[in-house]
């Protein structure tokens, strides 16, 4: 079965969703790797953040079977109860041996690799890591579709929240232009208009980090 033939299921837990996708699309597993928090996909796939990890950490999610972690001895104890089973390594040689064991009998895996760097958000794994994994005799394909299916789909509540935000923003934009038109004679400043919009955001219950940006003429560049 190809990705185009895939029949999605309702969003669930990332690890379960990943296995459903892999099994349905003929990929043997998903190997995601992190080092010093450079790959946010690892945390999203695991479904939690684990603090103070200092060495390369691998999460193997097979299409058939239970997920497993490969972690350095100094990090292995940092994972809370309920995490996937952990295999510990103490040297590079042991790490490579651990990877070889995880991938024994496996032909095709997905990793955070983007062919020709087409999707920068997906390309989290360096070329050397890809070379290492390929040297173990497996084909590496992009995990872009797995990431999207397992970690980035909206629940019904999230979808409704999006619809609410769209309607609120559309209404606020129209009301703001009306406000500017009604008060144009009063020498409105960019700050005045931005504060007006922020007030409407607050009253509508919208959450925002910055902005809005209101800029006229030379300030808009």
Short mmCIF file of C-alpha atoms in Angstrom, two decimals, residues 188-197:
data_model
loop_
_atom_site.label_atom_id
_atom_site.label_comp_id
_atom_site.label_asym_id
_atom_site.label_seq_id
_atom_site.Cartn_x
_atom_site.Cartn_y
_atom_site.Cartn_z
CA UNK A 188 -4.32 57.81 15.11
CA UNK A 189 -0.89 56.28 15.61
CA UNK A 190 0.27 52.78 14.77
CA UNK A 191 0.42 52.10 18.51
CA UNK A 192 -3.21 53.20 18.98
CA UNK A 193 -4.40 50.76 16.35
CA UNK A 194 -2.25 47.91 17.64
CA UNK A 195 -3.62 48.41 21.16
CA UNK A 196 -7.16 48.46 19.76
CA UNK A 197 -6.55 45.10 18.09
#
